[in-house]
Amino acid sequence: MPLAGQKALQVARAQALQILDSRGRPTVQVALTLDDGYVARGAAPSGASTGENEAVEVRDGGRAYGGAGVTGVVRTITDRIGPALEARTFGTVGDVDELLHELDGTDSFAGIGSNASVSVSIAAARAFAHLGGSETWRWVADTLGTSPRLPVPHFNVINGGAHAPNPLAFQEFMVAPVGASTFADAVRAGAEVYASLRGRLRAQGKLAGVGDEGGFAPDIDAPDEALDLLVGAIEDAGYTPRTDVAIAMDPAANGFGTPTGIYVFSGREHERDEMLDLYARLVRDYPVWSLEDPFHEEDLESWRAITAHLGDEVQIVGDDLCVTSAERIDRGAADGESNAVLIKPNQTGTVTGTFDALRAASSHGMGAMVSHRSGETLDAFIADLVVGAGTGQLKSGAPARGERVAKYNRLLEIEAADSSLPYGLAPRA
Ligand SMILES: C=C(OP(=O)(O)O)C(=O)O
Ligand SMILES: [Mg+2]
């Protein structure tokens, strides 16, 4: 249903452009020009460690850009989606997304590409916000019926796994300023911890390059070593681990595990029980508050075991497990597989699918962390999304590199413009 007083969307011109993402690979940007001259844009990010059941990103074959171009997707938008958009008026973003599903004709966006659908859908969401005279975050909150809030930023400061060339199997080690009183203070804490971590790594002779999300990629392989570095960096920056700044991890275990529960890292195999013991020890010994994709997406027995054993102490987040799918979130909740979900719009391919996933998580009392992808653009839609959805958690990489800080900087802008917005994790239902 359209929001009260919502003007219908009439697209005068739909254009698409191949641009580069933060890995130097092509992606697509859409521009929808409205009758009043307003241009609503949306760009598609791209993951490297993807779940099996994500909506399908379509790329060209051939040799251009290592076979990774999106000229076909640009053509699909220009020749098929654009004319279909221009031919009709739309009452809601759901109507636009329905058209995208119709044009696609598959149940995974393998036809038009989730990179086409998500960029069009994000642009349409911005167009509806503009037509309603509101900021995009406010439009999200009005559409979902949620209480907006500024999220705790999760800064990924040590990168491994598929995002870095180092031997570290676990993909992400994040610092989360849970004790900050404003978003601006949280950004400052994140930047200070990042700077002190750089100092520690330099002092230890381990300062190497950075990974895809801007975190350092030191030549280490043990999770303990990464966590020791983080705790030391938090203290060096003058903060108290856990109460001021907590830690979140995304091992992204699809990258080193199997459906049958065998996990290979640090030069040997680890079985399910050993992994459960390892996580229990890390949660006990370090200020870890959130643990994402600790097991392979098909190793459901392990997911159920960790949620049962550690779910009261830490948030267990399903990313590759749930792939921003309301259906999979419902199933996972019923089976006790995780108690929180990651929300990435391009995993489902539309803003409507993203809203459905957020509603599903909320209906089960699950936490929801909104997330960037490892391949990003300057598009900061997820910043507005997380404020409007009011889930209180965002991960967008290190507090460095333009495509990562674009999201944090947008949140600083939102906070500066509306100081009544609360900051912090959403109270659990
Ligand atoms: C952000 C992530 O990485 P990618 O975008 O490569 O899936 C993740 O796994 O949470
Ligand atoms: Mg993940």
Short mmCIF file of C-alpha atoms and ligand atoms in Angstrom, two decimals:
data_model
loop_
_atom_site.label_atom_id
_atom_site.label_comp_id
_atom_site.label_asym_id
_atom_site.label_seq_id
_atom_site.Cartn_x
_atom_site.Cartn_y
_atom_site.Cartn_z
CA MET A 1 0.00 0.00 0.00
CA PRO A 2 1.29 3.48 -0.82
CA LEU A 3 2.10 5.69 2.17
CA ALA A 4 -0.56 8.30 2.93
CA GLY A 5 -0.20 11.17 0.49
CA GLN A 6 2.52 9.38 -1.49
CA LYS A 7 2.78 10.67 -5.06
CA ALA A 8 3.03 8.05 -7.79
CA LEU A 9 6.36 7.49 -9.49
CA GLN A 10 6.63 8.38 -13.16
CA VAL A 11 10.08 7.82 -14.61
CA ALA A 12 10.86 10.18 -17.50
CA ARG A 13 14.19 8.57 -18.37
CA ALA A 14 16.08 5.50 -17.10
CA GLN A 15 19.79 5.31 -17.79
CA ALA A 16 22.44 2.79 -16.83
CA LEU A 17 26.19 3.09 -16.79
CA GLN A 18 29.06 0.67 -16.25
CA ILE A 19 31.21 2.06 -13.42
CA LEU A 20 34.07 0.52 -11.39
CA ASP A 21 33.70 -0.94 -7.92
CA SER A 22 36.29 -0.78 -5.16
CA ARG A 23 38.08 -3.88 -6.47
CA GLY A 24 38.47 -2.27 -9.90
CA ARG A 25 35.79 -4.54 -11.36
CA PRO A 26 32.87 -3.24 -13.37
CA THR A 27 29.50 -2.77 -11.76
CA VAL A 28 26.34 -0.96 -12.74
CA GLN A 29 24.89 2.41 -11.75
CA VAL A 30 21.33 3.43 -12.60
CA ALA A 31 19.94 6.96 -12.89
CA LEU A 32 16.17 7.50 -12.94
CA THR A 33 15.18 11.00 -14.02
CA LEU A 34 11.75 12.10 -12.80
CA ASP A 35 9.40 14.62 -14.40
CA ASP A 36 10.53 17.36 -12.01
CA GLY A 37 14.16 16.86 -13.08
CA TYR A 38 15.21 14.98 -9.91
CA VAL A 39 17.72 12.21 -10.61
CA ALA A 40 17.56 9.16 -8.30
CA ARG A 41 20.60 6.90 -8.47
CA GLY A 42 21.41 3.41 -7.30
CA ALA A 43 24.55 1.28 -7.72
CA ALA A 44 25.14 -2.46 -7.25
CA PRO A 45 27.82 -3.75 -4.87
CA SER A 46 29.39 -7.18 -5.33
CA GLY A 47 30.39 -9.93 -2.89
CA ALA A 48 33.44 -12.21 -3.01
CA SER A 49 32.45 -14.75 -0.35
CA THR A 50 28.90 -15.37 -1.48
CA GLY A 51 26.26 -17.75 -0.18
CA GLU A 52 25.02 -20.51 -2.49
CA ASN A 53 21.46 -19.19 -2.42
CA GLU A 54 22.06 -15.52 -3.11
CA ALA A 55 20.26 -13.79 -5.97
CA VAL A 56 22.42 -14.18 -9.07
CA GLU A 57 24.70 -11.40 -10.25
CA VAL A 58 24.99 -11.47 -14.05
CA ARG A 59 28.35 -10.73 -15.68
CA ASP A 60 29.65 -10.88 -19.25
CA GLY A 61 31.86 -13.63 -20.53
CA GLY A 62 34.81 -12.77 -22.71
CA ARG A 63 38.11 -11.15 -21.92
CA ALA A 64 37.18 -7.56 -21.09
CA TYR A 65 37.96 -6.85 -17.43
CA GLY A 66 38.97 -10.50 -16.95
CA GLY A 67 35.54 -11.61 -18.14
CA ALA A 68 33.82 -9.62 -15.43
CA GLY A 69 32.10 -6.83 -17.38
CA VAL A 70 28.46 -5.83 -17.01
CA THR A 71 27.76 -4.46 -20.48
CA GLY A 72 24.97 -7.03 -20.90
CA VAL A 73 23.32 -5.89 -17.68
CA VAL A 74 23.63 -2.24 -18.73
CA ARG A 75 21.91 -3.18 -22.00
CA THR A 76 19.15 -5.04 -20.14
CA ILE A 77 18.42 -1.92 -18.11
CA THR A 78 18.57 0.42 -21.09
CA ASP A 79 16.62 -1.75 -23.54
CA ARG A 80 14.16 -3.66 -21.34
CA ILE A 81 13.80 -2.34 -17.81
CA GLY A 82 14.00 1.36 -18.72
CA PRO A 83 11.21 1.33 -21.34
CA ALA A 84 9.01 -0.77 -19.01
CA LEU A 85 9.56 1.76 -16.20
CA GLU A 86 8.87 4.72 -18.46
CA ALA A 87 5.63 3.16 -19.72
CA ARG A 88 3.83 3.05 -16.36
CA THR A 89 3.31 4.84 -13.08
CA PHE A 90 4.09 3.09 -9.79
CA GLY A 91 2.40 3.52 -6.41
CA THR A 92 5.07 1.82 -4.30
CA VAL A 93 8.59 0.43 -4.55
CA GLY A 94 6.91 -2.97 -4.30
CA ASP A 95 5.24 -2.31 -7.67
CA VAL A 96 8.61 -1.52 -9.24
CA ASP A 97 10.12 -4.65 -7.72
CA GLU A 98 7.21 -6.75 -8.98
CA LEU A 99 7.93 -5.50 -12.49
CA LEU A 100 11.59 -6.48 -12.05
CA HIS A 101 10.54 -10.01 -11.05
CA GLU A 102 8.22 -10.20 -14.08
CA LEU A 103 10.94 -9.11 -16.48
CA ASP A 104 13.38 -11.53 -14.86
CA GLY A 105 11.21 -14.62 -15.13
CA THR A 106 13.33 -16.74 -12.75
CA ASP A 107 13.20 -17.06 -8.96
CA SER A 108 16.82 -15.93 -8.47
CA PHE A 109 17.26 -12.93 -10.81
CA ALA A 110 19.40 -15.13 -13.06
CA GLY A 111 17.53 -13.56 -16.00
CA ILE A 112 18.13 -9.82 -15.65
CA GLY A 113 20.78 -10.07 -12.89
CA SER A 114 20.52 -9.04 -9.24
CA ASN A 115 22.97 -6.27 -10.09
CA ALA A 116 20.36 -4.85 -12.48
CA SER A 117 17.46 -5.32 -10.07
CA VAL A 118 19.13 -3.97 -6.94
CA SER A 119 20.45 -0.82 -8.62
CA VAL A 120 17.04 -0.04 -10.14
CA SER A 121 15.24 -0.84 -6.89
CA ILE A 122 17.53 1.37 -4.78
CA ALA A 123 17.11 4.23 -7.27
CA ALA A 124 13.33 3.74 -7.12
CA ALA A 125 13.40 3.81 -3.30
CA ARG A 126 15.24 7.14 -3.41
CA ALA A 127 12.73 8.43 -5.96
CA PHE A 128 9.81 7.55 -3.66
CA ALA A 129 11.52 9.27 -0.73
CA HIS A 130 12.02 12.36 -2.89
CA LEU A 131 8.38 12.31 -4.03
CA GLY A 132 7.26 12.12 -0.41
CA GLY A 133 9.55 15.03 0.50
CA SER A 134 11.52 12.96 3.01
CA GLU A 135 15.02 11.74 3.58
CA THR A 136 15.50 8.15 2.43
CA TRP A 137 15.96 6.88 6.01
CA ARG A 138 12.68 8.48 7.06
CA TRP A 139 10.90 6.91 4.07
CA VAL A 140 12.32 3.50 5.11
CA ALA A 141 11.05 3.96 8.68
CA ASP A 142 7.62 5.10 7.48
CA THR A 143 7.35 2.17 5.08
CA LEU A 144 8.43 -0.41 7.66
CA GLY A 145 6.67 1.23 10.61
CA THR A 146 9.91 1.17 12.60
CA SER A 147 11.59 3.55 15.06
CA PRO A 148 14.69 5.00 13.44
CA ARG A 149 18.04 4.89 15.24
CA LEU A 150 21.73 5.38 14.46
CA PRO A 151 23.60 2.06 14.37
CA VAL A 152 26.68 0.84 16.17
CA PRO A 153 29.26 0.80 13.36
CA HIS A 154 31.26 -2.41 13.05
CA PHE A 155 34.66 -1.48 11.68
CA ASN A 156 36.42 -4.39 10.00
CA VAL A 157 40.04 -3.63 10.90
CA ILE A 158 41.70 -7.02 10.28
CA ASN A 159 40.91 -8.77 7.00
CA GLY A 160 41.51 -12.39 6.05
CA GLY A 161 39.76 -15.18 4.15
CA ALA A 162 38.59 -14.37 0.62
CA HIS A 163 39.23 -10.65 1.20
CA ALA A 164 43.00 -10.72 1.76
CA PRO A 165 46.06 -12.61 0.54
CA ASN A 166 47.33 -13.42 4.07
CA PRO A 167 47.12 -16.91 5.69
CA LEU A 168 44.32 -15.84 8.08
CA ALA A 169 41.32 -18.11 7.35
CA PHE A 170 38.78 -16.09 9.34
CA GLN A 171 37.55 -13.28 7.12
CA GLU A 172 36.65 -10.35 9.39
CA PHE A 173 37.67 -8.99 12.78
CA MET A 174 35.59 -5.93 13.64
CA VAL A 175 35.58 -3.37 16.44
CA ALA A 176 32.19 -2.07 17.58
CA PRO A 177 32.02 1.01 19.85
CA VAL A 178 28.97 -0.24 21.76
CA GLY A 179 29.61 2.12 24.68
CA ALA A 180 29.74 5.36 22.66
CA SER A 181 27.00 7.86 23.32
CA THR A 182 26.73 9.27 19.81
CA PHE A 183 27.47 8.02 16.32
CA ALA A 184 30.14 10.69 15.93
CA ASP A 185 31.87 9.41 19.10
CA ALA A 186 31.65 5.87 17.73
CA VAL A 187 33.35 6.92 14.49
CA ARG A 188 36.06 8.64 16.47
CA ALA A 189 36.61 5.52 18.59
CA GLY A 190 36.79 3.34 15.48
CA ALA A 191 39.30 5.63 13.80
CA GLU A 192 41.42 5.80 16.95
CA VAL A 193 41.49 2.02 17.35
CA TYR A 194 42.36 1.67 13.65
CA ALA A 195 45.26 4.10 14.11
CA SER A 196 46.54 2.34 17.24
CA LEU A 197 46.28 -1.03 15.49
CA ARG A 198 48.42 0.35 12.68
CA GLY A 199 50.97 1.44 15.31
CA ARG A 200 51.00 -2.01 16.95
CA LEU A 201 51.43 -3.79 13.63
CA ARG A 202 54.25 -1.44 12.65
CA ALA A 203 55.99 -1.97 16.00
CA GLN A 204 55.75 -5.76 15.53
CA GLY A 205 57.00 -5.57 11.94
CA LYS A 206 53.67 -6.94 10.68
CA LEU A 207 52.30 -3.92 8.88
CA ALA A 208 51.45 -5.16 5.40
CA GLY A 209 48.77 -3.97 3.00
CA VAL A 210 45.04 -3.86 3.53
CA GLY A 211 42.30 -6.25 2.42
CA ASP A 212 39.23 -5.55 0.29
CA GLU A 213 37.37 -3.85 3.13
CA GLY A 214 40.23 -1.59 4.19
CA GLY A 215 41.28 -3.57 7.27
CA PHE A 216 44.91 -4.53 7.72
CA ALA A 217 46.00 -7.89 6.32
CA PRO A 218 48.93 -8.92 8.52
CA ASP A 219 50.83 -12.13 7.93
CA ILE A 220 49.16 -14.08 10.76
CA ASP A 221 47.01 -17.19 10.73
CA ALA A 222 45.67 -17.75 14.27
CA PRO A 223 42.35 -16.12 15.28
CA ASP A 224 43.83 -15.61 18.78
CA GLU A 225 46.59 -13.48 17.34
CA ALA A 226 44.10 -11.23 15.54
CA LEU A 227 42.00 -10.91 18.69
CA ASP A 228 45.06 -10.12 20.86
CA LEU A 229 45.97 -7.38 18.40
CA LEU A 230 42.46 -5.92 18.60
CA VAL A 231 42.30 -5.96 22.40
CA GLY A 232 45.73 -4.31 22.55
CA ALA A 233 44.70 -1.67 20.01
CA ILE A 234 41.47 -0.90 21.88
CA GLU A 235 43.46 -0.42 25.11
CA ASP A 236 46.20 1.61 23.39
CA ALA A 237 43.50 3.98 22.15
CA GLY A 238 42.32 4.49 25.75
CA TYR A 239 39.14 2.43 25.63
CA THR A 240 37.95 -0.47 27.76
CA PRO A 241 37.44 -3.67 25.78
CA ARG A 242 33.83 -4.91 25.83
CA THR A 243 32.15 -2.00 27.62
CA ASP A 244 33.50 0.77 25.37
CA VAL A 245 34.49 -1.21 22.31
CA ALA A 246 33.43 -4.81 21.71
CA ILE A 247 34.56 -7.21 18.99
CA ALA A 248 32.58 -8.91 16.22
CA MET A 249 33.92 -11.72 14.03
CA ASP A 250 32.88 -13.09 10.67
CA PRO A 251 34.88 -16.27 10.07
CA ALA A 252 32.82 -16.75 6.83
CA ALA A 253 33.27 -20.48 7.27
CA ASN A 254 32.04 -21.41 3.78
CA GLY A 255 35.55 -20.38 2.76
CA PHE A 256 37.33 -23.09 4.75
CA GLY A 257 34.63 -25.56 5.75
CA THR A 258 32.50 -28.34 4.29
CA PRO A 259 28.80 -29.25 4.63
CA THR A 260 29.86 -32.27 6.67
CA GLY A 261 31.54 -30.19 9.37
CA ILE A 262 35.27 -30.30 8.52
CA TYR A 263 37.13 -26.98 8.81
CA VAL A 264 40.64 -26.60 7.41
CA PHE A 265 42.89 -23.81 8.66
CA SER A 266 46.25 -23.31 10.37
CA GLY A 267 47.53 -26.30 8.42
CA ARG A 268 45.08 -28.95 9.62
CA GLU A 269 41.50 -30.18 9.79
CA HIS A 270 39.19 -29.22 12.66
CA GLU A 271 36.03 -31.20 13.31
CA ARG A 272 32.70 -29.81 14.47
CA ASP A 273 33.24 -30.37 18.20
CA GLU A 274 36.67 -28.81 18.08
CA MET A 275 35.21 -25.76 16.33
CA LEU A 276 32.50 -25.47 18.95
CA ASP A 277 35.15 -25.60 21.69
CA LEU A 278 37.27 -23.03 19.86
CA TYR A 279 34.39 -20.57 19.54
CA ALA A 280 33.36 -21.12 23.17
CA ARG A 281 36.92 -20.34 24.26
CA LEU A 282 37.21 -17.24 22.05
CA VAL A 283 33.91 -15.90 23.38
CA ARG A 284 35.08 -16.57 26.95
CA ASP A 285 38.58 -15.12 26.57
CA TYR A 286 37.86 -12.11 24.36
CA PRO A 287 35.20 -9.38 24.32
CA VAL A 288 33.39 -10.92 21.33
CA TRP A 289 29.73 -9.95 21.20
CA SER A 290 28.79 -11.08 17.66
CA LEU A 291 29.79 -14.12 15.60
CA GLU A 292 28.75 -14.42 11.95
CA ASP A 293 28.85 -17.51 9.73
CA PRO A 294 30.84 -19.63 12.22
CA PHE A 295 30.00 -22.74 10.18
CA HIS A 296 29.45 -23.75 6.56
CA GLU A 297 25.95 -22.81 5.37
CA GLU A 298 24.95 -26.47 4.98
CA ASP A 299 26.45 -27.69 8.27
CA LEU A 300 23.16 -27.03 10.02
CA GLU A 301 23.84 -29.39 12.91
CA SER A 302 26.73 -27.14 13.94
CA TRP A 303 24.62 -23.99 13.59
CA ARG A 304 21.96 -25.45 15.86
CA ALA A 305 24.59 -26.55 18.38
CA ILE A 306 26.34 -23.19 18.60
CA THR A 307 23.09 -21.24 18.85
CA ALA A 308 21.94 -23.54 21.64
CA HIS A 309 25.27 -23.35 23.51
CA LEU A 310 26.46 -19.79 22.95
CA GLY A 311 23.33 -17.98 21.79
CA ASP A 312 22.69 -16.45 25.22
CA GLU A 313 26.18 -14.95 25.36
CA VAL A 314 26.72 -13.80 21.79
CA GLN A 315 24.76 -12.91 18.73
CA ILE A 316 25.01 -15.74 16.15
CA VAL A 317 24.53 -14.11 12.74
CA GLY A 318 23.44 -15.91 9.57
CA ASP A 319 24.87 -14.36 6.41
CA ASP A 320 25.56 -17.09 3.81
CA LEU A 321 23.07 -19.12 5.86
CA CYS A 322 20.11 -16.72 5.47
CA VAL A 323 21.10 -14.65 2.38
CA THR A 324 18.61 -11.87 3.24
CA SER A 325 15.74 -14.22 2.38
CA ALA A 326 12.58 -13.99 4.50
CA GLU A 327 11.87 -17.65 3.78
CA ARG A 328 15.29 -18.83 4.91
CA ILE A 329 15.17 -16.56 7.97
CA ASP A 330 11.81 -18.11 8.94
CA ARG A 331 13.22 -21.62 8.51
CA GLY A 332 16.39 -20.81 10.45
CA ALA A 333 14.42 -19.26 13.29
CA ALA A 334 12.10 -22.26 13.52
CA ASP A 335 15.08 -24.64 13.63
CA GLY A 336 17.18 -22.56 16.06
CA GLU A 337 20.04 -22.10 13.59
CA SER A 338 20.93 -18.50 14.43
CA ASN A 339 19.56 -15.66 16.54
CA ALA A 340 20.48 -12.82 14.19
CA VAL A 341 20.79 -12.18 10.47
CA LEU A 342 22.91 -10.16 8.11
CA ILE A 343 21.03 -7.90 5.70
CA LYS A 344 22.56 -7.27 2.26
CA PRO A 345 20.12 -5.87 -0.32
CA ASN A 346 21.87 -7.44 -3.31
CA GLN A 347 21.58 -10.93 -1.81
CA THR A 348 17.82 -10.74 -2.39
CA GLY A 349 17.93 -8.33 -5.32
CA THR A 350 15.32 -5.72 -4.34
CA VAL A 351 14.46 -3.23 -1.62
CA THR A 352 11.15 -5.06 -1.12
CA GLY A 353 12.96 -8.38 -0.57
CA THR A 354 15.23 -6.59 1.91
CA PHE A 355 12.22 -5.18 3.77
CA ASP A 356 10.65 -8.66 3.87
CA ALA A 357 13.86 -10.06 5.38
CA LEU A 358 13.95 -7.28 7.98
CA ARG A 359 10.32 -7.92 8.87
CA ALA A 360 10.97 -11.66 9.17
CA ALA A 361 13.95 -11.11 11.48
CA SER A 362 11.96 -8.71 13.62
CA SER A 363 8.99 -11.09 13.85
CA HIS A 364 11.32 -13.72 15.35
CA GLY A 365 13.00 -11.27 17.74
CA MET A 366 16.29 -11.72 15.86
CA GLY A 367 19.01 -9.08 15.65
CA ALA A 368 19.72 -7.68 12.17
CA MET A 369 23.06 -6.25 11.05
CA VAL A 370 22.89 -4.29 7.81
CA SER A 371 25.97 -4.86 5.65
CA HIS A 372 28.02 -3.61 2.72
CA ARG A 373 29.70 -6.04 0.29
CA SER A 374 33.43 -6.52 -0.15
CA GLY A 375 33.15 -4.91 -3.60
CA GLU A 376 31.55 -1.51 -3.04
CA THR A 377 30.77 1.86 -4.59
CA LEU A 378 30.14 5.28 -3.07
CA ASP A 379 26.41 4.46 -2.90
CA ALA A 380 25.40 4.86 0.75
CA PHE A 381 21.85 3.48 0.59
CA ILE A 382 22.62 0.96 3.35
CA ALA A 383 23.30 3.87 5.74
CA ASP A 384 19.76 5.19 5.23
CA LEU A 385 18.41 1.65 5.32
CA VAL A 386 19.88 0.83 8.72
CA VAL A 387 18.75 4.11 10.29
CA GLY A 388 15.21 3.68 8.98
CA ALA A 389 15.00 0.01 9.92
CA GLY A 390 16.26 0.90 13.39
CA THR A 391 18.19 -2.34 13.93
CA GLY A 392 21.15 -0.52 15.47
CA GLN A 393 23.92 -2.48 13.73
CA LEU A 394 25.88 -1.81 10.54
CA LYS A 395 29.08 -3.21 9.11
CA SER A 396 30.78 -1.21 6.39
CA GLY A 397 34.46 -2.08 6.66
CA ALA A 398 37.36 -0.09 8.03
CA PRO A 399 37.14 3.58 8.99
CA ALA A 400 39.26 4.28 5.90
CA ARG A 401 38.84 4.05 2.09
CA GLY A 402 36.23 6.13 0.30
CA GLU A 403 33.70 3.42 -0.47
CA ARG A 404 33.62 2.33 3.21
CA VAL A 405 33.59 5.79 4.81
CA ALA A 406 30.87 6.96 2.37
CA LYS A 407 28.43 5.02 4.56
CA TYR A 408 29.87 6.25 7.87
CA ASN A 409 29.98 9.81 6.56
CA ARG A 410 26.34 9.63 5.46
CA LEU A 411 25.46 8.51 9.00
CA LEU A 412 27.39 11.47 10.43
CA GLU A 413 25.33 13.73 8.17
CA ILE A 414 22.07 12.12 9.32
CA GLU A 415 23.06 12.50 12.97
CA ALA A 416 24.09 16.13 12.47
CA ALA A 417 20.78 16.93 10.80
CA ASP A 418 18.61 15.21 13.45
CA SER A 419 20.14 15.10 16.90
CA SER A 420 17.02 13.46 18.38
CA LEU A 421 17.85 10.09 16.81
CA PRO A 422 19.03 7.59 19.44
CA TYR A 423 22.37 5.80 18.96
CA GLY A 424 23.14 2.18 19.73
CA LEU A 425 22.00 -1.41 19.47
CA ALA A 426 18.24 -1.82 19.27
CA PRO A 427 16.69 -3.12 22.49
CA ARG A 428 16.03 -6.86 22.04
CA ALA A 429 12.36 -7.86 21.79
C1 LIG B 1 30.67 -8.60 3.50
C2 LIG B 1 30.97 -9.88 3.33
O1 LIG B 1 31.73 -10.30 2.28
P1 LIG B 1 31.25 -10.45 0.77
O2 LIG B 1 30.66 -9.14 0.36
O3 LIG B 1 32.51 -10.79 0.03
O4 LIG B 1 30.22 -11.54 0.78
C3 LIG B 1 30.54 -10.90 4.29
O5 LIG B 1 30.84 -12.09 4.11
O6 LIG B 1 29.88 -10.58 5.26
MG MG B 2 29.65 -12.59 6.10
#
